[in-house]
PDB file of N, CA and C in Angstrom:
ATOM      1  N   MET M   1      14.326   1.436 -33.334  1.00 84.00           N
ATOM      2  CA  MET M   1      13.285   1.388 -32.330  1.00 84.00           C
ATOM      3  C   MET M   1      13.745   2.211 -31.124  1.00 84.00           C
ATOM      4  N   GLN M   2      12.856   3.040 -30.618  1.00 90.00           N
ATOM      5  CA  GLN M   2      13.165   3.907 -29.489  1.00 90.00           C
ATOM      6  C   GLN M   2      12.504   3.359 -28.227  1.00 90.00           C
ATOM      7  N   THR M   3      13.252   3.381 -27.128  1.00 95.00           N
ATOM      8  CA  THR M   3      12.742   2.862 -25.861  1.00 95.00           C
ATOM      9  C   THR M   3      12.727   3.973 -24.818  1.00 95.00           C
ATOM     10  N   LEU M   4      11.620   4.091 -24.116  1.00 96.00           N
ATOM     11  CA  LEU M   4      11.458   5.062 -23.029  1.00 96.00           C
ATOM     12  C   LEU M   4      10.785   4.390 -21.843  1.00 96.00           C
ATOM     13  N   MET M   5      10.974   4.996 -20.684  1.00 98.00           N
ATOM     14  CA  MET M   5      10.245   4.578 -19.497  1.00 98.00           C
ATOM     15  C   MET M   5       9.357   5.741 -19.073  1.00 98.00           C
ATOM     16  N   LEU M   6       8.074   5.481 -18.927  1.00 97.00           N
ATOM     17  CA  LEU M   6       7.114   6.464 -18.434  1.00 97.00           C
ATOM     18  C   LEU M   6       6.716   6.047 -17.032  1.00 97.00           C
ATOM     19  N   ASN M   7       6.840   6.979 -16.095  1.00 95.00           N
ATOM     20  CA  ASN M   7       6.644   6.665 -14.688  1.00 95.00           C
ATOM     21  C   ASN M   7       5.673   7.665 -14.077  1.00 95.00           C
ATOM     22  N   SER M   8       4.651   7.164 -13.421  1.00 93.00           N
ATOM     23  CA  SER M   8       3.722   8.002 -12.672  1.00 93.00           C
ATOM     24  C   SER M   8       4.224   8.062 -11.233  1.00 93.00           C
ATOM     25  N   LYS M   9       4.691   9.228 -10.818  1.00 90.00           N
ATOM     26  CA  LYS M   9       5.294   9.380  -9.486  1.00 90.00           C
ATOM     27  C   LYS M   9       4.269   9.947  -8.512  1.00 90.00           C
ATOM     28  N   PRO M  10       3.800   9.130  -7.573  1.00 92.00           N
ATOM     29  CA  PRO M  10       2.848   9.628  -6.573  1.00 92.00           C
ATOM     30  C   PRO M  10       3.562  10.369  -5.446  1.00 92.00           C
ATOM     31  N   ARG M  11       2.938  11.451  -4.988  1.00 91.00           N
ATOM     32  CA  ARG M  11       3.507  12.215  -3.873  1.00 91.00           C
ATOM     33  C   ARG M  11       2.388  12.692  -2.963  1.00 91.00           C
ATOM     34  N   LYS M  12       2.645  12.565  -1.671  1.00 89.00           N
ATOM     35  CA  LYS M  12       1.724  13.127  -0.680  1.00 89.00           C
ATOM     36  C   LYS M  12       2.236  14.511  -0.329  1.00 89.00           C
ATOM     37  N   GLY M  13       1.348  15.473  -0.340  1.00 86.00           N
ATOM     38  CA  GLY M  13       1.731  16.827   0.013  1.00 86.00           C
ATOM     39  C   GLY M  13       0.767  17.409   1.020  1.00 86.00           C
ATOM     40  N   SER M  14       1.083  18.586   1.502  1.00 86.00           N
ATOM     41  CA  SER M  14       0.232  19.229   2.502  1.00 86.00           C
ATOM     42  C   SER M  14      -1.112  19.662   1.913  1.00 86.00           C
ATOM     43  N   THR M  15      -1.157  19.869   0.589  1.00 83.00           N
ATOM     44  CA  THR M  15      -2.404  20.287  -0.051  1.00 83.00           C
ATOM     45  C   THR M  15      -3.117  19.130  -0.741  1.00 83.00           C
ATOM     46  N   GLY M  16      -2.608  17.918  -0.580  1.00 88.00           N
ATOM     47  CA  GLY M  16      -3.237  16.749  -1.197  1.00 88.00           C
ATOM     48  C   GLY M  16      -2.230  15.920  -1.966  1.00 88.00           C
ATOM     49  N   ASN M  17      -2.715  14.889  -2.614  1.00 91.00           N
ATOM     50  CA  ASN M  17      -1.859  13.992  -3.375  1.00 91.00           C
ATOM     51  C   ASN M  17      -1.710  14.490  -4.809  1.00 91.00           C
ATOM     52  N   THR M  18      -0.528  14.269  -5.385  1.00 93.00           N
ATOM     53  CA  THR M  18      -0.301  14.589  -6.789  1.00 93.00           C
ATOM     54  C   THR M  18       0.415  13.428  -7.455  1.00 93.00           C
ATOM     55  N   PHE M  19       0.212  13.314  -8.757  1.00 94.00           N
ATOM     56  CA  PHE M  19       0.816  12.254  -9.552  1.00 94.00           C
ATOM     57  C   PHE M  19       1.470  12.903 -10.764  1.00 94.00           C
ATOM     58  N   THR M  20       2.790  12.909 -10.784  1.00 94.00           N
ATOM     59  CA  THR M  20       3.552  13.525 -11.856  1.00 94.00           C
ATOM     60  C   THR M  20       4.054  12.448 -12.806  1.00 94.00           C
ATOM     61  N   ILE M  21       3.978  12.719 -14.112  1.00 95.00           N
ATOM     62  CA  ILE M  21       4.484  11.770 -15.104  1.00 95.00           C
ATOM     63  C   ILE M  21       5.917  12.151 -15.443  1.00 95.00           C
ATOM     64  N   GLU M  22       6.791  11.174 -15.355  1.00 95.00           N
ATOM     65  CA  GLU M  22       8.221  11.364 -15.589  1.00 95.00           C
ATOM     66  C   GLU M  22       8.625  10.529 -16.810  1.00 95.00           C
ATOM     67  N   VAL M  23       9.513  11.080 -17.652  1.00 96.00           N
ATOM     68  CA  VAL M  23      10.019  10.377 -18.830  1.00 96.00           C
ATOM     69  C   VAL M  23      11.500  10.106 -18.618  1.00 96.00           C
ATOM     70  N   ILE M  24      11.900   8.848 -18.783  1.00 96.00           N
ATOM     71  CA  ILE M  24      13.297   8.463 -18.595  1.00 96.00           C
ATOM     72  C   ILE M  24      13.763   7.752 -19.857  1.00 96.00           C
ATOM     73  N   GLY M  25      14.936   8.124 -20.347  1.00 94.00           N
ATOM     74  CA  GLY M  25      15.509   7.480 -21.527  1.00 94.00           C
ATOM     75  C   GLY M  25      16.283   8.470 -22.362  1.00 94.00           C
ATOM     76  N   ASP M  26      16.989   7.959 -23.355  1.00 90.00           N
ATOM     77  CA  ASP M  26      17.806   8.796 -24.230  1.00 90.00           C
ATOM     78  C   ASP M  26      17.254   8.868 -25.643  1.00 90.00           C
ATOM     79  N   SER M  27      16.009   8.548 -25.815  1.00 87.00           N
ATOM     80  CA  SER M  27      15.381   8.527 -27.125  1.00 87.00           C
ATOM     81  C   SER M  27      15.221   9.946 -27.672  1.00 87.00           C
ATOM     82  N   PRO M  28      15.359  10.130 -28.987  1.00 90.00           N
ATOM     83  CA  PRO M  28      15.156  11.455 -29.587  1.00 90.00           C
ATOM     84  C   PRO M  28      13.733  11.998 -29.388  1.00 90.00           C
ATOM     85  N   VAL M  29      12.756  11.123 -29.185  1.00 94.00           N
ATOM     86  CA  VAL M  29      11.369  11.554 -29.018  1.00 94.00           C
ATOM     87  C   VAL M  29      11.070  11.999 -27.581  1.00 94.00           C
ATOM     88  N   LYS M  30      12.019  11.856 -26.689  1.00 94.00           N
ATOM     89  CA  LYS M  30      11.830  12.170 -25.266  1.00 94.00           C
ATOM     90  C   LYS M  30      11.331  13.605 -25.053  1.00 94.00           C
ATOM     91  N   ASP M  31      11.913  14.569 -25.739  1.00 94.00           N
ATOM     92  CA  ASP M  31      11.501  15.965 -25.563  1.00 94.00           C
ATOM     93  C   ASP M  31      10.069  16.197 -26.041  1.00 94.00           C
ATOM     94  N   LYS M  32       9.677  15.531 -27.118  1.00 96.00           N
ATOM     95  CA  LYS M  32       8.302  15.668 -27.611  1.00 96.00           C
ATOM     96  C   LYS M  32       7.310  15.056 -26.627  1.00 96.00           C
ATOM     97  N   VAL M  33       7.699  13.956 -26.005  1.00 96.00           N
ATOM     98  CA  VAL M  33       6.832  13.333 -24.996  1.00 96.00           C
ATOM     99  C   VAL M  33       6.701  14.261 -23.792  1.00 96.00           C
ATOM    100  N   ARG M  34       7.791  14.877 -23.377  1.00 95.00           N
ATOM    101  CA  ARG M  34       7.730  15.840 -22.257  1.00 95.00           C
ATOM    102  C   ARG M  34       6.809  17.009 -22.582  1.00 95.00           C
ATOM    103  N   GLU M  35       6.891  17.512 -23.817  1.00 96.00           N
ATOM    104  CA  GLU M  35       6.010  18.607 -24.231  1.00 96.00           C
ATOM    105  C   GLU M  35       4.546  18.170 -24.177  1.00 96.00           C
ATOM    106  N   ALA M  36       4.275  16.940 -24.597  1.00 96.00           N
ATOM    107  CA  ALA M  36       2.904  16.419 -24.553  1.00 96.00           C
ATOM    108  C   ALA M  36       2.415  16.307 -23.108  1.00 96.00           C
ATOM    109  N   ILE M  37       3.301  15.921 -22.211  1.00 95.00           N
ATOM    110  CA  ILE M  37       2.934  15.822 -20.793  1.00 95.00           C
ATOM    111  C   ILE M  37       2.618  17.207 -20.234  1.00 95.00           C
ATOM    112  N   GLN M  38       3.446  18.195 -20.557  1.00 94.00           N
ATOM    113  CA  GLN M  38       3.213  19.554 -20.067  1.00 94.00           C
ATOM    114  C   GLN M  38       1.918  20.147 -20.620  1.00 94.00           C
ATOM    115  N   ALA M  39       1.502  19.679 -21.801  1.00 94.00           N
ATOM    116  CA  ALA M  39       0.277  20.182 -22.422  1.00 94.00           C
ATOM    117  C   ALA M  39      -0.986  19.547 -21.837  1.00 94.00           C
ATOM    118  N   LEU M  40      -0.826  18.529 -20.999  1.00 92.00           N
ATOM    119  CA  LEU M  40      -1.993  17.872 -20.403  1.00 92.00           C
ATOM    120  C   LEU M  40      -2.763  18.844 -19.518  1.00 92.00           C
ATOM    121  N   GLU M  41      -4.069  18.750 -19.579  1.00 86.00           N
ATOM    122  CA  GLU M  41      -4.927  19.632 -18.787  1.00 86.00           C
ATOM    123  C   GLU M  41      -4.791  19.365 -17.292  1.00 86.00           C
ATOM    124  N   HIS M  42      -4.598  18.112 -16.925  1.00 84.00           N
ATOM    125  CA  HIS M  42      -4.571  17.730 -15.508  1.00 84.00           C
ATOM    126  C   HIS M  42      -3.187  17.259 -15.090  1.00 84.00           C
ATOM    127  N   HIS M  43      -2.159  18.043 -15.336  1.00 88.00           N
ATOM    128  CA  HIS M  43      -0.810  17.624 -14.921  1.00 88.00           C
ATOM    129  C   HIS M  43      -0.217  18.677 -14.014  1.00 88.00           C
ATOM    130  N   PRO M  44       0.255  18.330 -12.829  1.00 90.00           N
ATOM    131  CA  PRO M  44       0.185  16.997 -12.233  1.00 90.00           C
ATOM    132  C   PRO M  44      -1.243  16.644 -11.832  1.00 90.00           C
ATOM    133  N   ALA M  45      -1.558  15.374 -11.961  1.00 91.00           N
ATOM    134  CA  ALA M  45      -2.904  14.877 -11.670  1.00 91.00           C
ATOM    135  C   ALA M  45      -3.145  14.840 -10.163  1.00 91.00           C
ATOM    136  N   LYS M  46      -4.390  14.955  -9.784  1.00 91.00           N
ATOM    137  CA  LYS M  46      -4.774  14.880  -8.367  1.00 91.00           C
ATOM    138  C   LYS M  46      -5.282  13.492  -7.995  1.00 91.00           C
ATOM    139  N   ALA M  47      -5.447  12.610  -8.988  1.00 90.00           N
ATOM    140  CA  ALA M  47      -5.957  11.260  -8.728  1.00 90.00           C
ATOM    141  C   ALA M  47      -5.170  10.235  -9.539  1.00 90.00           C
ATOM    142  N   SER M  48      -5.009   9.072  -8.972  1.00 89.00           N
ATOM    143  CA  SER M  48      -4.266   7.998  -9.623  1.00 89.00           C
ATOM    144  C   SER M  48      -4.893   7.612 -10.959  1.00 89.00           C
ATOM    145  N   ARG M  49      -6.214   7.545 -11.007  1.00 91.00           N
ATOM    146  CA  ARG M  49      -6.889   7.169 -12.256  1.00 91.00           C
ATOM    147  C   ARG M  49      -6.626   8.176 -13.361  1.00 91.00           C
ATOM    148  N   ARG M  50      -6.615   9.458 -13.023  1.00 93.00           N
ATOM    149  CA  ARG M  50      -6.340  10.483 -14.029  1.00 93.00           C
ATOM    150  C   ARG M  50      -4.928  10.307 -14.581  1.00 93.00           C
ATOM    151  N   SER M  51      -4.002   9.979 -13.714  1.00 92.00           N
ATOM    152  CA  SER M  51      -2.615   9.782 -14.117  1.00 92.00           C
ATOM    153  C   SER M  51      -2.476   8.607 -15.081  1.00 92.00           C
ATOM    154  N   ILE M  52      -3.125   7.485 -14.787  1.00 93.00           N
ATOM    155  CA  ILE M  52      -3.026   6.317 -15.667  1.00 93.00           C
ATOM    156  C   ILE M  52      -3.725   6.587 -16.995  1.00 93.00           C
ATOM    157  N   ILE M  53      -4.821   7.319 -16.984  1.00 94.00           N
ATOM    158  CA  ILE M  53      -5.496   7.687 -18.233  1.00 94.00           C
ATOM    159  C   ILE M  53      -4.573   8.551 -19.083  1.00 94.00           C
ATOM    160  N   ASP M  54      -3.901   9.518 -18.458  1.00 95.00           N
ATOM    161  CA  ASP M  54      -2.962  10.372 -19.188  1.00 95.00           C
ATOM    162  C   ASP M  54      -1.792   9.568 -19.746  1.00 95.00           C
ATOM    163  N   LEU M  55      -1.247   8.641 -18.950  1.00 95.00           N
ATOM    164  CA  LEU M  55      -0.144   7.796 -19.418  1.00 95.00           C
ATOM    165  C   LEU M  55      -0.560   6.984 -20.641  1.00 95.00           C
ATOM    166  N   LEU M  56      -1.715   6.344 -20.569  1.00 96.00           N
ATOM    167  CA  LEU M  56      -2.183   5.539 -21.696  1.00 96.00           C
ATOM    168  C   LEU M  56      -2.476   6.403 -22.921  1.00 96.00           C
ATOM    169  N   GLY M  57      -2.951   7.616 -22.705  1.00 96.00           N
ATOM    170  CA  GLY M  57      -3.179   8.541 -23.813  1.00 96.00           C
ATOM    171  C   GLY M  57      -1.892   8.924 -24.521  1.00 96.00           C
ATOM    172  N   ILE M  58      -0.838   9.149 -23.756  1.00 97.00           N
ATOM    173  CA  ILE M  58       0.463   9.477 -24.351  1.00 97.00           C
ATOM    174  C   ILE M  58       1.015   8.279 -25.114  1.00 97.00           C
ATOM    175  N   ILE M  59       0.866   7.095 -24.544  1.00 97.00           N
ATOM    176  CA  ILE M  59       1.328   5.880 -25.229  1.00 97.00           C
ATOM    177  C   ILE M  59       0.604   5.733 -26.568  1.00 97.00           C
ATOM    178  N   GLU M  60      -0.691   5.994 -26.571  1.00 98.00           N
ATOM    179  CA  GLU M  60      -1.459   5.905 -27.814  1.00 98.00           C
ATOM    180  C   GLU M  60      -1.088   7.025 -28.784  1.00 98.00           C
ATOM    181  N   GLN M  61      -0.929   8.242 -28.280  1.00 97.00           N
ATOM    182  CA  GLN M  61      -0.607   9.397 -29.117  1.00 97.00           C
ATOM    183  C   GLN M  61       0.685   9.185 -29.903  1.00 97.00           C
ATOM    184  N   PHE M  62       1.685   8.599 -29.264  1.00 97.00           N
ATOM    185  CA  PHE M  62       2.980   8.390 -29.909  1.00 97.00           C
ATOM    186  C   PHE M  62       3.099   6.993 -30.530  1.00 97.00           C
ATOM    187  N   ASN M  63       1.991   6.248 -30.520  1.00 97.00           N
ATOM    188  CA  ASN M  63       1.954   4.910 -31.116  1.00 97.00           C
ATOM    189  C   ASN M  63       3.037   3.996 -30.535  1.00 97.00           C
ATOM    190  N   PHE M  64       3.251   4.093 -29.225  1.00 97.00           N
ATOM    191  CA  PHE M  64       4.215   3.232 -28.544  1.00 97.00           C
ATOM    192  C   PHE M  64       3.606   1.854 -28.313  1.00 97.00           C
ATOM    193  N   GLN M  65       4.471   0.873 -28.195  1.00 98.00           N
ATOM    194  CA  GLN M  65       4.071  -0.470 -27.790  1.00 98.00           C
ATOM    195  C   GLN M  65       4.557  -0.685 -26.363  1.00 98.00           C
ATOM    196  N   ILE M  66       3.682  -1.193 -25.513  1.00 98.00           N
ATOM    197  CA  ILE M  66       4.040  -1.443 -24.121  1.00 98.00           C
ATOM    198  C   ILE M  66       4.826  -2.745 -24.049  1.00 98.00           C
ATOM    199  N   ARG M  67       6.027  -2.672 -23.474  1.00 98.00           N
ATOM    200  CA  ARG M  67       6.880  -3.852 -23.334  1.00 98.00           C
ATOM    201  C   ARG M  67       6.913  -4.371 -21.901  1.00 98.00           C
ATOM    202  N   PHE M  68       6.659  -3.495 -20.936  1.00 98.00           N
ATOM    203  CA  PHE M  68       6.682  -3.885 -19.526  1.00 98.00           C
ATOM    204  C   PHE M  68       5.797  -2.921 -18.754  1.00 98.00           C
ATOM    205  N   THR M  69       5.064  -3.451 -17.793  1.00 97.00           N
ATOM    206  CA  THR M  69       4.210  -2.632 -16.928  1.00 97.00           C
ATOM    207  C   THR M  69       4.424  -3.055 -15.488  1.00 97.00           C
ATOM    208  N   GLU M  70       4.522  -2.058 -14.609  1.00 97.00           N
ATOM    209  CA  GLU M  70       4.630  -2.335 -13.177  1.00 97.00           C
ATOM    210  C   GLU M  70       3.659  -1.430 -12.429  1.00 97.00           C
ATOM    211  N   HIS M  71       2.919  -2.017 -11.523  1.00 95.00           N
ATOM    212  CA  HIS M  71       2.015  -1.281 -10.646  1.00 95.00           C
ATOM    213  C   HIS M  71       2.569  -1.407  -9.236  1.00 95.00           C
ATOM    214  N   TYR M  72       2.681  -0.300  -8.521  1.00 93.00           N
ATOM    215  CA  TYR M  72       3.269  -0.353  -7.184  1.00 93.00           C
ATOM    216  C   TYR M  72       2.583   0.650  -6.268  1.00 93.00           C
ATOM    217  N   LEU M  73       2.802   0.477  -4.979  1.00 91.00           N
ATOM    218  CA  LEU M  73       2.314   1.418  -3.978  1.00 91.00           C
ATOM    219  C   LEU M  73       3.497   2.152  -3.375  1.00 91.00           C
ATOM    220  N   GLU M  74       3.377   3.458  -3.281  1.00 82.00           N
ATOM    221  CA  GLU M  74       4.403   4.290  -2.660  1.00 82.00           C
ATOM    222  C   GLU M  74       3.685   5.239  -1.705  1.00 82.00           C
ATOM    223  N   ASP M  75       3.988   5.146  -0.428  1.00 81.00           N
ATOM    224  CA  ASP M  75       3.283   5.931   0.596  1.00 81.00           C
ATOM    225  C   ASP M  75       1.770   5.729   0.497  1.00 81.00           C
ATOM    226  N   GLU M  76       1.354   4.485   0.257  1.00 86.00           N
ATOM    227  CA  GLU M  76      -0.050   4.105   0.143  1.00 86.00           C
ATOM    228  C   GLU M  76      -0.750   4.725  -1.066  1.00 86.00           C
ATOM    229  N   LEU M  77       0.013   5.215  -2.039  1.00 91.00           N
ATOM    230  CA  LEU M  77      -0.534   5.769  -3.275  1.00 91.00           C
ATOM    231  C   LEU M  77      -0.117   4.889  -4.447  1.00 91.00           C
ATOM    232  N   GLU M  78      -1.009   4.756  -5.436  1.00 92.00           N
ATOM    233  CA  GLU M  78      -0.715   3.924  -6.602  1.00 92.00           C
ATOM    234  C   GLU M  78       0.251   4.619  -7.553  1.00 92.00           C
ATOM    235  N   GLY M  79       1.213   3.865  -8.046  1.00 93.00           N
ATOM    236  CA  GLY M  79       2.129   4.355  -9.063  1.00 93.00           C
ATOM    237  C   GLY M  79       2.215   3.354 -10.200  1.00 93.00           C
ATOM    238  N   TRP M  80       2.569   3.836 -11.373  1.00 95.00           N
ATOM    239  CA  TRP M  80       2.671   2.987 -12.561  1.00 95.00           C
ATOM    240  C   TRP M  80       3.975   3.270 -13.280  1.00 95.00           C
ATOM    241  N   THR M  81       4.569   2.221 -13.837  1.00 97.00           N
ATOM    242  CA  THR M  81       5.744   2.349 -14.689  1.00 97.00           C
ATOM    243  C   THR M  81       5.476   1.572 -15.970  1.00 97.00           C
ATOM    244  N   PHE M  82       5.744   2.214 -17.098  1.00 98.00           N
ATOM    245  CA  PHE M  82       5.626   1.563 -18.399  1.00 98.00           C
ATOM    246  C   PHE M  82       6.955   1.695 -19.120  1.00 98.00           C
ATOM    247  N   ILE M  83       7.448   0.595 -19.657  1.00 98.00           N
ATOM    248  CA  ILE M  83       8.565   0.647 -20.594  1.00 98.00           C
ATOM    249  C   ILE M  83       7.934   0.463 -21.966  1.00 98.00           C
ATOM    250  N   VAL M  84       8.172   1.441 -22.840  1.00 98.00           N
ATOM    251  CA  VAL M  84       7.516   1.458 -24.146  1.00 98.00           C
ATOM    252  C   VAL M  84       8.548   1.564 -25.263  1.00 98.00           C
ATOM    253  N   GLN M  85       8.162   1.096 -26.429  1.00 96.00           N
ATOM    254  CA  GLN M  85       8.995   1.224 -27.625  1.00 96.00           C
ATOM    255  C   GLN M  85       8.132   1.729 -28.763  1.00 96.00           C
ATOM    256  N   GLY M  86       8.770   2.463 -29.650  1.00 91.00           N
ATOM    257  CA  GLY M  86       8.034   2.947 -30.812  1.00 91.00           C
ATOM    258  C   GLY M  86       8.944   3.537 -31.834  1.00 91.00           C
TER     259      GLY M  86
END
């Protein structure tokens, strides 16, 4: 079983807010997940909802099971963390 952490990192910038998806872990599938993230049409996302939709799409694409979810605010922007296994 492979375990990864997918994190939506919110950032405030001079041109607006962005939400970047970050992959953390030592799983062999990590590079494939990164490639899938780079292939997303809206990455980095400009809205929190787009970011969570993309995260859930990646979880479904790789048939991961969600083991832990955290929702947080960073600089008044929504962020999400998922620990997944597959």
